[in-house]
mmCIF file of C-alpha atoms in Angstrom:
data_model
loop_
_atom_site.group_PDB
_atom_site.id
_atom_site.type_symbol
_atom_site.label_atom_id
_atom_site.label_comp_id
_atom_site.label_asym_id
_atom_site.label_seq_id
_atom_site.Cartn_x
_atom_site.Cartn_y
_atom_site.Cartn_z
ATOM 1 C CA UNK A 1 0.427 11.970 12.069
ATOM 2 C CA UNK A 2 2.406 12.210 8.632
ATOM 3 C CA UNK A 3 1.480 14.292 5.817
ATOM 4 C CA UNK A 4 -0.538 12.290 2.679
ATOM 5 C CA UNK A 5 0.303 14.142 -0.366
ATOM 6 C CA UNK A 6 -0.955 12.833 -3.850
ATOM 7 C CA UNK A 7 2.198 11.626 -5.996
ATOM 8 C CA UNK A 8 2.029 10.081 -9.418
ATOM 9 C CA UNK A 9 5.881 8.448 -9.076
ATOM 10 C CA UNK A 10 5.844 4.706 -8.162
ATOM 11 C CA UNK A 11 2.007 4.170 -9.559
ATOM 12 C CA UNK A 12 1.343 2.719 -12.944
ATOM 13 C CA UNK A 13 -0.461 4.619 -15.720
ATOM 14 C CA UNK A 14 -1.230 2.414 -18.382
ATOM 15 C CA UNK A 15 1.175 1.295 -18.177
ATOM 16 C CA UNK A 16 4.511 3.744 -17.292
ATOM 17 C CA UNK A 17 5.712 5.054 -14.624
ATOM 18 C CA UNK A 18 6.525 8.105 -15.996
ATOM 19 C CA UNK A 19 8.749 7.885 -19.321
ATOM 20 C CA UNK A 20 9.838 4.457 -17.495
ATOM 21 C CA UNK A 21 7.904 1.019 -18.202
ATOM 22 C CA UNK A 22 6.053 0.422 -21.153
ATOM 23 C CA UNK A 23 6.397 -2.966 -23.342
ATOM 24 C CA UNK A 24 9.405 -3.690 -25.340
ATOM 25 C CA UNK A 25 8.518 -6.984 -26.889
ATOM 26 C CA UNK A 26 8.548 -9.025 -30.735
ATOM 27 C CA UNK A 27 4.988 -9.334 -32.454
ATOM 28 C CA UNK A 28 4.975 -12.259 -31.918
ATOM 29 C CA UNK A 29 4.221 -11.349 -27.967
ATOM 30 C CA UNK A 30 1.987 -8.524 -28.046
ATOM 31 C CA UNK A 31 -1.163 -9.776 -28.110
ATOM 32 C CA UNK A 32 -0.015 -13.006 -25.389
ATOM 33 C CA UNK A 33 0.828 -9.733 -23.009
ATOM 34 C CA UNK A 34 -2.704 -7.212 -23.604
ATOM 35 C CA UNK A 35 -4.232 -11.200 -23.051
ATOM 36 C CA UNK A 36 -2.547 -11.649 -19.703
ATOM 37 C CA UNK A 37 -3.374 -7.434 -19.325
ATOM 38 C CA UNK A 38 -7.559 -7.994 -20.640
ATOM 39 C CA UNK A 39 -8.200 -10.675 -17.781
ATOM 40 C CA UNK A 40 -5.965 -9.375 -15.262
ATOM 41 C CA UNK A 41 -8.300 -6.062 -15.275
ATOM 42 C CA UNK A 42 -11.121 -8.171 -15.878
ATOM 43 C CA UNK A 43 -9.869 -10.030 -12.825
ATOM 44 C CA UNK A 44 -9.421 -6.951 -10.786
ATOM 45 C CA UNK A 45 -13.145 -6.105 -10.781
ATOM 46 C CA UNK A 46 -14.256 -8.529 -9.581
ATOM 47 C CA UNK A 47 -14.307 -8.951 -6.096
ATOM 48 C CA UNK A 48 -14.814 -12.961 -6.409
ATOM 49 C CA UNK A 49 -10.764 -12.904 -7.693
ATOM 50 C CA UNK A 50 -10.514 -10.709 -4.675
ATOM 51 C CA UNK A 51 -12.433 -12.788 -2.188
ATOM 52 C CA UNK A 52 -9.723 -15.677 -3.468
ATOM 53 C CA UNK A 53 -6.734 -14.620 -2.734
ATOM 54 C CA UNK A 54 -7.121 -13.460 -0.174
ATOM 55 C CA UNK A 55 -8.018 -16.446 1.971
ATOM 56 C CA UNK A 56 -5.334 -18.016 0.164
ATOM 57 C CA UNK A 57 -3.276 -15.191 1.758
ATOM 58 C CA UNK A 58 -4.383 -15.683 5.248
ATOM 59 C CA UNK A 59 -5.096 -19.366 5.117
ATOM 60 C CA UNK A 60 -2.216 -21.097 2.528
ATOM 61 C CA UNK A 61 0.152 -18.324 2.991
ATOM 62 C CA UNK A 62 -0.499 -17.726 7.143
ATOM 63 C CA UNK A 63 -0.908 -13.806 6.624
ATOM 64 C CA UNK A 64 -0.494 -11.226 7.919
ATOM 65 C CA UNK A 65 3.249 -11.567 8.774
ATOM 66 C CA UNK A 66 4.685 -10.779 12.003
ATOM 67 C CA UNK A 67 6.052 -6.970 13.045
ATOM 68 C CA UNK A 68 9.484 -7.480 15.331
ATOM 69 C CA UNK A 69 10.866 -4.887 17.172
ATOM 70 C CA UNK A 70 14.696 -5.294 17.670
ATOM 71 C CA UNK A 71 15.090 -4.528 20.610
ATOM 72 C CA UNK A 72 18.567 -6.186 21.478
ATOM 73 C CA UNK A 73 19.541 -4.898 17.957
ATOM 74 C CA UNK A 74 18.618 -0.696 18.518
ATOM 75 C CA UNK A 75 20.345 -1.068 22.012
ATOM 76 C CA UNK A 76 23.815 -2.407 20.597
ATOM 77 C CA UNK A 77 23.744 -0.087 17.758
ATOM 78 C CA UNK A 78 21.618 2.855 18.725
ATOM 79 C CA UNK A 79 19.502 5.372 17.437
ATOM 80 C CA UNK A 80 15.892 4.884 15.913
ATOM 81 C CA UNK A 81 13.546 1.628 17.047
ATOM 82 C CA UNK A 82 14.127 -1.034 14.162
ATOM 83 C CA UNK A 83 11.103 -2.959 13.219
ATOM 84 C CA UNK A 84 10.730 -5.948 11.282
ATOM 85 C CA UNK A 85 8.101 -7.039 8.778
ATOM 86 C CA UNK A 86 8.830 -11.047 8.585
ATOM 87 C CA UNK A 87 7.843 -11.886 5.618
ATOM 88 C CA UNK A 88 10.755 -14.814 6.270
ATOM 89 C CA UNK A 89 7.660 -16.348 8.330
ATOM 90 C CA UNK A 90 4.946 -16.737 5.367
ATOM 91 C CA UNK A 91 4.611 -20.691 4.022
ATOM 92 C CA UNK A 92 7.455 -20.544 1.556
ATOM 93 C CA UNK A 93 9.965 -18.015 3.430
ATOM 94 C CA UNK A 94 9.726 -15.322 1.230
ATOM 95 C CA UNK A 95 7.825 -12.272 -0.066
ATOM 96 C CA UNK A 96 7.547 -14.514 -3.605
ATOM 97 C CA UNK A 97 3.896 -16.637 -2.548
ATOM 98 C CA UNK A 98 2.233 -13.362 -2.389
ATOM 99 C CA UNK A 99 2.514 -12.841 -6.283
ATOM 100 C CA UNK A 100 3.247 -16.119 -7.354
ATOM 101 C CA UNK A 101 -1.042 -16.383 -5.887
ATOM 102 C CA UNK A 102 -2.265 -14.045 -7.575
ATOM 103 C CA UNK A 103 -0.732 -14.650 -11.138
ATOM 104 C CA UNK A 104 -1.495 -18.788 -10.261
ATOM 105 C CA UNK A 105 -5.459 -17.501 -9.422
ATOM 106 C CA UNK A 106 -5.240 -15.073 -12.943
ATOM 107 C CA UNK A 107 -3.560 -18.051 -15.276
ATOM 108 C CA UNK A 108 -5.999 -20.257 -14.001
ATOM 109 C CA UNK A 109 -9.283 -17.997 -14.842
ATOM 110 C CA UNK A 110 -7.608 -17.889 -18.077
ATOM 111 C CA UNK A 111 -7.547 -21.613 -19.133
ATOM 112 C CA UNK A 112 -3.696 -22.056 -18.366
ATOM 113 C CA UNK A 113 -2.458 -25.460 -17.828
ATOM 114 C CA UNK A 114 1.442 -24.837 -17.598
ATOM 115 C CA UNK A 115 3.526 -21.866 -15.804
ATOM 116 C CA UNK A 116 7.050 -21.419 -16.480
ATOM 117 C CA UNK A 117 9.412 -18.399 -14.226
ATOM 118 C CA UNK A 118 13.389 -17.529 -13.908
ATOM 119 C CA UNK A 119 14.025 -17.364 -10.205
ATOM 120 C CA UNK A 120 17.858 -16.301 -8.967
ATOM 121 C CA UNK A 121 18.178 -17.211 -5.228
ATOM 122 C CA UNK A 122 15.271 -19.802 -5.733
ATOM 123 C CA UNK A 123 12.761 -18.505 -3.698
ATOM 124 C CA UNK A 124 10.422 -17.337 -7.084
ATOM 125 C CA UNK A 125 10.991 -20.613 -7.838
ATOM 126 C CA UNK A 126 10.339 -22.543 -5.153
ATOM 127 C CA UNK A 127 7.375 -20.445 -4.538
ATOM 128 C CA UNK A 128 6.224 -20.901 -8.562
ATOM 129 C CA UNK A 129 6.612 -24.927 -7.756
ATOM 130 C CA UNK A 130 4.393 -24.357 -4.877
ATOM 131 C CA UNK A 131 1.500 -22.843 -6.353
ATOM 132 C CA UNK A 132 1.689 -24.909 -9.251
ATOM 133 C CA UNK A 133 0.928 -28.317 -6.983
ATOM 134 C CA UNK A 134 -1.572 -26.113 -5.257
ATOM 135 C CA UNK A 135 -3.471 -25.517 -8.282
ATOM 136 C CA UNK A 136 -2.704 -28.719 -10.249
ATOM 137 C CA UNK A 137 -0.878 -27.242 -12.992
ATOM 138 C CA UNK A 138 2.567 -28.197 -14.882
ATOM 139 C CA UNK A 139 5.543 -25.807 -14.071
ATOM 140 C CA UNK A 140 9.291 -25.329 -15.245
ATOM 141 C CA UNK A 141 11.689 -23.218 -13.873
ATOM 142 C CA UNK A 142 14.753 -21.695 -15.564
ATOM 143 C CA UNK A 143 17.544 -20.757 -13.342
ATOM 144 C CA UNK A 144 21.117 -19.910 -14.271
ATOM 145 C CA UNK A 145 23.743 -22.794 -13.491
ATOM 146 C CA UNK A 146 25.635 -20.254 -10.500
ATOM 147 C CA UNK A 147 22.973 -19.539 -8.828
ATOM 148 C CA UNK A 148 21.632 -23.842 -8.533
ATOM 149 C CA UNK A 149 24.526 -24.763 -7.160
ATOM 150 C CA UNK A 150 24.675 -21.552 -5.195
ATOM 151 C CA UNK A 151 21.281 -22.480 -4.083
ATOM 152 C CA UNK A 152 21.002 -26.457 -3.795
ATOM 153 C CA UNK A 153 17.941 -26.589 -1.343
ATOM 154 C CA UNK A 154 15.675 -24.380 -3.359
ATOM 155 C CA UNK A 155 16.516 -26.925 -5.845
ATOM 156 C CA UNK A 156 15.686 -29.568 -3.827
ATOM 157 C CA UNK A 157 12.704 -28.225 -3.109
ATOM 158 C CA UNK A 158 11.595 -26.733 -5.968
ATOM 159 C CA UNK A 159 11.944 -30.592 -6.662
ATOM 160 C CA UNK A 160 9.647 -31.876 -4.178
ATOM 161 C CA UNK A 161 7.052 -29.879 -5.489
ATOM 162 C CA UNK A 162 6.852 -31.494 -9.069
ATOM 163 C CA UNK A 163 8.737 -28.580 -10.841
ATOM 164 C CA UNK A 164 11.121 -29.055 -13.683
ATOM 165 C CA UNK A 165 14.433 -27.487 -12.768
ATOM 166 C CA UNK A 166 16.341 -25.750 -16.072
ATOM 167 C CA UNK A 167 19.444 -25.306 -16.158
ATOM 168 C CA UNK A 168 20.837 -21.660 -17.916
ATOM 169 C CA UNK A 169 23.771 -22.012 -19.410
ATOM 170 C CA UNK A 170 24.905 -18.949 -21.250
ATOM 171 C CA UNK A 171 26.186 -15.757 -20.204
ATOM 172 C CA UNK A 172 26.470 -15.858 -16.926
ATOM 173 C CA UNK A 173 24.626 -18.309 -15.640
ATOM 174 C CA UNK A 174 22.606 -15.925 -13.239
ATOM 175 C CA UNK A 175 19.519 -14.143 -12.697
ATOM 176 C CA UNK A 176 19.589 -11.942 -16.335
ATOM 177 C CA UNK A 177 20.198 -15.019 -18.295
ATOM 178 C CA UNK A 178 17.336 -17.150 -16.962
ATOM 179 C CA UNK A 179 15.057 -14.758 -17.642
ATOM 180 C CA UNK A 180 16.132 -14.683 -20.933
ATOM 181 C CA UNK A 181 15.642 -18.276 -21.921
ATOM 182 C CA UNK A 182 12.311 -17.877 -20.140
ATOM 183 C CA UNK A 183 10.991 -15.160 -22.357
ATOM 184 C CA UNK A 184 12.923 -17.475 -25.187
ATOM 185 C CA UNK A 185 10.401 -20.306 -24.147
ATOM 186 C CA UNK A 186 7.306 -18.083 -23.914
ATOM 187 C CA UNK A 187 8.414 -16.884 -27.952
ATOM 188 C CA UNK A 188 8.478 -20.359 -29.178
ATOM 189 C CA UNK A 189 4.724 -21.767 -27.221
ATOM 190 C CA UNK A 190 2.353 -18.999 -26.688
ATOM 191 C CA UNK A 191 -0.372 -21.360 -24.436
ATOM 192 C CA UNK A 192 1.688 -21.003 -21.545
ATOM 193 C CA UNK A 193 1.767 -18.645 -18.705
ATOM 194 C CA UNK A 194 4.720 -16.483 -17.395
ATOM 195 C CA UNK A 195 4.441 -16.175 -13.655
ATOM 196 C CA UNK A 196 7.718 -13.229 -13.322
ATOM 197 C CA UNK A 197 9.091 -12.334 -10.657
ATOM 198 C CA UNK A 198 9.914 -9.373 -9.814
ATOM 199 C CA UNK A 199 8.275 -5.979 -10.219
ATOM 200 C CA UNK A 200 9.812 -6.288 -13.877
ATOM 201 C CA UNK A 201 8.704 -7.648 -17.680
ATOM 202 C CA UNK A 202 6.297 -5.749 -20.213
ATOM 203 C CA UNK A 203 3.081 -4.227 -18.645
ATOM 204 C CA UNK A 204 1.434 -5.945 -17.199
ATOM 205 C CA UNK A 205 3.916 -7.451 -14.916
ATOM 206 C CA UNK A 206 5.445 -4.497 -13.641
ATOM 207 C CA UNK A 207 1.503 -3.011 -12.336
ATOM 208 C CA UNK A 208 0.721 -6.987 -11.087
ATOM 209 C CA UNK A 209 3.682 -7.426 -9.156
ATOM 210 C CA UNK A 210 3.361 -4.365 -7.376
ATOM 211 C CA UNK A 211 -0.778 -4.889 -6.624
ATOM 212 C CA UNK A 212 0.414 -8.577 -5.469
ATOM 213 C CA UNK A 213 3.306 -7.743 -3.082
ATOM 214 C CA UNK A 214 1.976 -4.213 -1.515
ATOM 215 C CA UNK A 215 -0.399 -6.341 1.147
ATOM 216 C CA UNK A 216 3.437 -5.870 2.156
ATOM 217 C CA UNK A 217 3.140 -2.233 2.951
ATOM 218 C CA UNK A 218 -0.474 -1.892 3.768
ATOM 219 C CA UNK A 219 -0.475 -4.429 6.660
ATOM 220 C CA UNK A 220 2.776 -2.872 7.925
ATOM 221 C CA UNK A 221 1.890 0.691 7.395
ATOM 222 C CA UNK A 222 -1.525 -0.304 10.102
ATOM 223 C CA UNK A 223 1.209 -2.377 12.253
ATOM 224 C CA UNK A 224 3.091 0.966 12.269
ATOM 225 C CA UNK A 225 0.302 2.691 13.771
ATOM 226 C CA UNK A 226 -1.430 -0.288 16.547
ATOM 227 C CA UNK A 227 2.356 -0.773 18.085
ATOM 228 C CA UNK A 228 3.602 3.109 18.184
ATOM 229 C CA UNK A 229 0.557 4.911 17.022
ATOM 230 C CA UNK A 230 2.226 6.083 14.325
ATOM 231 C CA UNK A 231 3.407 6.086 10.690
ATOM 232 C CA UNK A 232 7.911 4.875 10.393
ATOM 233 C CA UNK A 233 10.388 7.884 9.262
ATOM 234 C CA UNK A 234 11.772 5.729 7.348
ATOM 235 C CA UNK A 235 11.141 1.894 5.467
ATOM 236 C CA UNK A 236 14.149 0.423 3.659
ATOM 237 C CA UNK A 237 14.035 -2.588 1.977
ATOM 238 C CA UNK A 238 16.855 -4.558 -0.148
ATOM 239 C CA UNK A 239 16.517 -3.783 -4.798
ATOM 240 C CA UNK A 240 17.415 -6.434 -7.402
ATOM 241 C CA UNK A 241 14.186 -6.075 -9.735
ATOM 242 C CA UNK A 242 12.715 -4.983 -6.314
ATOM 243 C CA UNK A 243 9.362 -6.799 -6.100
ATOM 244 C CA UNK A 244 9.279 -6.622 -2.007
ATOM 245 C CA UNK A 245 10.678 -3.229 -2.154
ATOM 246 C CA UNK A 246 7.340 -1.551 -4.213
ATOM 247 C CA UNK A 247 5.388 -4.529 -1.527
ATOM 248 C CA UNK A 248 6.640 -2.725 0.906
ATOM 249 C CA UNK A 249 7.251 1.105 0.007
ATOM 250 C CA UNK A 250 3.635 1.333 -1.990
ATOM 251 C CA UNK A 251 0.942 1.981 0.735
ATOM 252 C CA UNK A 252 4.024 5.249 1.768
ATOM 253 C CA UNK A 253 4.363 6.554 -1.207
ATOM 254 C CA UNK A 254 1.572 9.452 -0.432
ATOM 255 C CA UNK A 255 3.847 9.344 3.140
ATOM 256 C CA UNK A 256 5.647 12.606 3.102
ATOM 257 C CA UNK A 257 7.136 11.910 6.037
ATOM 258 C CA UNK A 258 8.108 8.369 5.861
ATOM 259 C CA UNK A 259 11.614 8.020 3.707
ATOM 260 C CA UNK A 260 11.969 5.369 1.320
ATOM 261 C CA UNK A 261 15.146 3.201 0.811
ATOM 262 C CA UNK A 262 15.969 0.783 -1.209
ATOM 263 C CA UNK A 263 19.439 -0.591 -0.486
ATOM 264 C CA UNK A 264 21.279 -2.419 -3.718
ATOM 265 C CA UNK A 265 24.867 -4.484 -3.527
ATOM 266 C CA UNK A 266 27.537 -3.058 -4.133
ATOM 267 C CA UNK A 267 29.744 -6.136 -4.129
ATOM 268 C CA UNK A 268 32.947 -6.481 -3.629
ATOM 269 C CA UNK A 269 32.981 -2.576 -5.080
ATOM 270 C CA UNK A 270 31.533 -0.267 -7.916
ATOM 271 C CA UNK A 271 33.789 -1.183 -10.288
ATOM 272 C CA UNK A 272 32.458 -3.120 -13.465
ATOM 273 C CA UNK A 273 31.643 -6.447 -13.397
ATOM 274 C CA UNK A 274 31.412 -6.633 -9.369
ATOM 275 C CA UNK A 275 28.422 -4.876 -8.338
ATOM 276 C CA UNK A 276 24.702 -4.547 -9.073
ATOM 277 C CA UNK A 277 23.991 -1.174 -8.071
ATOM 278 C CA UNK A 278 21.503 -0.927 -10.962
ATOM 279 C CA UNK A 279 20.398 2.930 -9.762
ATOM 280 C CA UNK A 280 23.155 3.778 -8.798
ATOM 281 C CA UNK A 281 25.421 2.692 -11.336
ATOM 282 C CA UNK A 282 23.418 3.067 -14.220
ATOM 283 C CA UNK A 283 21.277 4.754 -17.201
ATOM 284 C CA UNK A 284 18.172 4.486 -18.137
ATOM 285 C CA UNK A 285 17.958 1.785 -20.917
ATOM 286 C CA UNK A 286 15.483 -1.542 -21.979
ATOM 287 C CA UNK A 287 15.663 -4.568 -21.091
ATOM 288 C CA UNK A 288 13.411 -7.566 -21.000
ATOM 289 C CA UNK A 289 10.885 -5.916 -22.635
ATOM 290 C CA UNK A 290 10.815 -2.905 -20.568
ATOM 291 C CA UNK A 291 12.183 0.718 -19.850
ATOM 292 C CA UNK A 292 14.402 1.384 -16.338
ATOM 293 C CA UNK A 293 17.830 1.688 -15.432
ATOM 294 C CA UNK A 294 19.920 -0.513 -16.755
ATOM 295 C CA UNK A 295 23.930 -1.400 -16.232
ATOM 296 C CA UNK A 296 25.773 -1.599 -19.821
ATOM 297 C CA UNK A 297 29.146 -2.505 -20.491
ATOM 298 C CA UNK A 298 31.219 -0.864 -22.992
ATOM 299 C CA UNK A 299 29.165 -2.302 -25.971
ATOM 300 C CA UNK A 300 25.532 -1.060 -24.583
ATOM 301 C CA UNK A 301 24.473 -4.249 -24.220
ATOM 302 C CA UNK A 302 23.701 -5.651 -20.313
ATOM 303 C CA UNK A 303 26.775 -5.723 -18.428
ATOM 304 C CA UNK A 304 28.184 -8.727 -15.849
ATOM 305 C CA UNK A 305 26.379 -8.284 -12.049
ATOM 306 C CA UNK A 306 27.214 -10.366 -9.211
ATOM 307 C CA UNK A 307 25.927 -10.114 -5.784
ATOM 308 C CA UNK A 308 26.994 -12.580 -2.952
ATOM 309 C CA UNK A 309 22.887 -12.641 -3.306
ATOM 310 C CA UNK A 310 21.889 -14.560 -5.571
ATOM 311 C CA UNK A 311 18.958 -12.850 -5.617
ATOM 312 C CA UNK A 312 20.317 -9.023 -6.369
ATOM 313 C CA UNK A 313 22.146 -9.936 -9.172
ATOM 314 C CA UNK A 314 19.769 -8.659 -12.343
ATOM 315 C CA UNK A 315 21.150 -6.000 -14.885
ATOM 316 C CA UNK A 316 18.696 -3.527 -13.839
ATOM 317 C CA UNK A 317 15.522 -2.884 -11.630
ATOM 318 C CA UNK A 318 11.572 -2.671 -11.973
ATOM 319 C CA UNK A 319 10.087 0.750 -13.826
ATOM 320 C CA UNK A 320 8.682 1.931 -9.513
ATOM 321 C CA UNK A 321 12.216 2.737 -8.687
ATOM 322 C CA UNK A 322 12.829 4.008 -12.193
ATOM 323 C CA UNK A 323 10.578 6.443 -11.623
ATOM 324 C CA UNK A 324 10.873 7.035 -7.942
ATOM 325 C CA UNK A 325 14.415 7.977 -8.278
ATOM 326 C CA UNK A 326 13.781 10.014 -11.037
ATOM 327 C CA UNK A 327 11.228 12.091 -8.921
ATOM 328 C CA UNK A 328 13.233 12.099 -6.050
ATOM 329 C CA UNK A 329 11.122 10.604 -3.754
ATOM 330 C CA UNK A 330 13.381 7.429 -3.571
ATOM 331 C CA UNK A 331 16.578 7.079 -2.179
ATOM 332 C CA UNK A 332 18.579 4.255 -3.466
ATOM 333 C CA UNK A 333 21.755 3.465 -0.941
ATOM 334 C CA UNK A 334 24.496 0.567 -1.340
ATOM 335 C CA UNK A 335 25.946 -2.027 1.044
ATOM 336 C CA UNK A 336 28.115 -4.108 0.573
ATOM 337 C CA UNK A 337 29.363 -8.062 0.532
ATOM 338 C CA UNK A 338 30.864 -7.242 3.592
ATOM 339 C CA UNK A 339 28.176 -5.518 5.783
ATOM 340 C CA UNK A 340 25.271 -7.406 4.749
ATOM 341 C CA UNK A 341 27.224 -9.732 6.070
ATOM 342 C CA UNK A 342 27.540 -7.814 8.675
ATOM 343 C CA UNK A 343 24.243 -7.720 9.567
ATOM 344 C CA UNK A 344 23.676 -10.801 9.081
ATOM 345 C CA UNK A 345 26.091 -11.582 11.590
ATOM 346 C CA UNK A 346 23.611 -8.919 14.016
ATOM 347 C CA UNK A 347 20.720 -10.520 13.426
ATOM 348 C CA UNK A 348 21.224 -14.161 13.843
ATOM 349 C CA UNK A 349 23.088 -13.367 17.564
ATOM 350 C CA UNK A 350 21.325 -10.319 19.194
ATOM 351 C CA UNK A 351 17.992 -11.762 18.202
ATOM 352 C CA UNK A 352 17.957 -15.220 17.257
ATOM 353 C CA UNK A 353 16.526 -14.840 13.092
ATOM 354 C CA UNK A 354 18.261 -15.942 10.735
ATOM 355 C CA UNK A 355 18.052 -13.553 7.315
ATOM 356 C CA UNK A 356 18.645 -14.382 3.443
ATOM 357 C CA UNK A 357 21.333 -12.159 2.123
ATOM 358 C CA UNK A 358 18.727 -10.193 0.190
ATOM 359 C CA UNK A 359 17.607 -8.913 3.239
ATOM 360 C CA UNK A 360 20.781 -8.582 4.946
ATOM 361 C CA UNK A 361 21.285 -5.401 2.321
ATOM 362 C CA UNK A 362 18.223 -4.467 3.835
ATOM 363 C CA UNK A 363 18.823 -4.747 7.076
ATOM 364 C CA UNK A 364 22.655 -2.957 6.328
ATOM 365 C CA UNK A 365 21.361 -0.070 5.373
ATOM 366 C CA UNK A 366 18.702 0.560 7.563
ATOM 367 C CA UNK A 367 21.634 0.106 10.281
ATOM 368 C CA UNK A 368 23.991 2.863 9.005
ATOM 369 C CA UNK A 369 20.930 5.526 8.521
ATOM 370 C CA UNK A 370 19.589 4.275 12.252
ATOM 371 C CA UNK A 371 21.881 5.212 14.742
ATOM 372 C CA UNK A 372 22.117 8.547 13.109
ATOM 373 C CA UNK A 373 18.622 9.175 13.981
ATOM 374 C CA UNK A 374 16.306 10.544 17.256
ATOM 375 C CA UNK A 375 16.035 7.145 19.494
ATOM 376 C CA UNK A 376 11.666 7.843 19.187
ATOM 377 C CA UNK A 377 11.923 7.591 15.374
ATOM 378 C CA UNK A 378 11.752 3.814 13.643
ATOM 379 C CA UNK A 379 13.110 2.215 10.974
ATOM 380 C CA UNK A 380 10.698 -0.125 9.262
ATOM 381 C CA UNK A 381 12.735 -3.005 7.567
ATOM 382 C CA UNK A 382 11.752 -5.528 5.298
ATOM 383 C CA UNK A 383 12.970 -8.157 5.536
ATOM 384 C CA UNK A 384 12.473 -10.006 2.815
ATOM 385 C CA UNK A 385 13.012 -14.255 3.313
ATOM 386 C CA UNK A 386 14.814 -16.124 5.604
ATOM 387 C CA UNK A 387 17.904 -17.365 4.935
ATOM 388 C CA UNK A 388 18.381 -21.574 5.403
ATOM 389 C CA UNK A 389 19.308 -21.254 1.511
ATOM 390 C CA UNK A 390 22.349 -19.442 2.191
ATOM 391 C CA UNK A 391 23.545 -21.493 4.402
ATOM 392 C CA UNK A 392 26.164 -23.310 2.205
ATOM 393 C CA UNK A 393 27.443 -19.674 1.576
ATOM 394 C CA UNK A 394 27.453 -18.945 4.665
ATOM 395 C CA UNK A 395 29.506 -22.367 5.614
ATOM 396 C CA UNK A 396 32.181 -21.405 3.134
ATOM 397 C CA UNK A 397 33.148 -18.320 4.485
ATOM 398 C CA UNK A 398 33.519 -19.339 7.511
ATOM 399 C CA UNK A 399 32.481 -16.208 9.151
ATOM 400 C CA UNK A 400 31.392 -17.748 12.451
ATOM 401 C CA UNK A 401 34.556 -19.319 13.348
#
């Protein structure tokens, strides 16, 4: 058993994660955020809300998600035993549904009739469209034009579920611009409920997303103890905005012997415009209503970013991760496009599992550290999503020819 030690880093205190987080928003949005925060606190204190959420997690999403040991991959690569937390097996194919169910239940209790959402890889858009259909709500999803082109299967899924997919052509036409337009829509109509997909945004969003996603780590902690008799030596997850990672990390933050390792996308290399490695290359700043690390250009504006994984190309990161980095409790490393594609191929060919390109970054990071660990040690990787959505991208690369 590893020693548990109380840690403030990674946990919110009145909307702040140390110096990070908070709410930097226009005056017109302050009452909107207060209404959401007050409603959320009431729901947290209501056993019926938690009961409904857990019931949907079990009966609709299919939780608990499986824990899979990668025996073939471990044998091939050597070092520590590698385990996957299988969020790819959830209904809709990723971790995003955990948070969407929670926020949609909150929106329903608040009497909201329409939700809006942003999406990059499309998985949050699909999950938002899914819960809107389930709960009888309208749904608009803002998605960058570049991401619409490279994530076409998910665009079709959103439309099949009844969502209105709104292309965003400004700037790079990716996730950052999708968030921009969703926030503009909320400013224009404060009767909407903005269902934010990652652990970012003004308070109370980072707290809510962390609370709804921590089911990942809570389950995995119990599963690892049951399967191996101990906690993992390391927990590894990809980091864009950071929702899957904080979901996996939260249950282990106070376990001093468990390393928490986030893997950022270094893309084509750590030059301007070629990566989205915010915690590696960024500086503290404010974006989209919260303080965290931000990648900026020479004018102090949000930088152009890139990753082969559409869900990772965001120029900031959730404030919980900023606090974990600042405190030293979290470790943040990088995986390139090449690293992710190699990990993608390995998992496909050794275990018969097709991961999302986002999750492939986590696997690439895990392979780097596992090979230098002892054979009796364990690494837990959060496999945040499945790779169906990425098949067109993979096909263009001819990596299997």
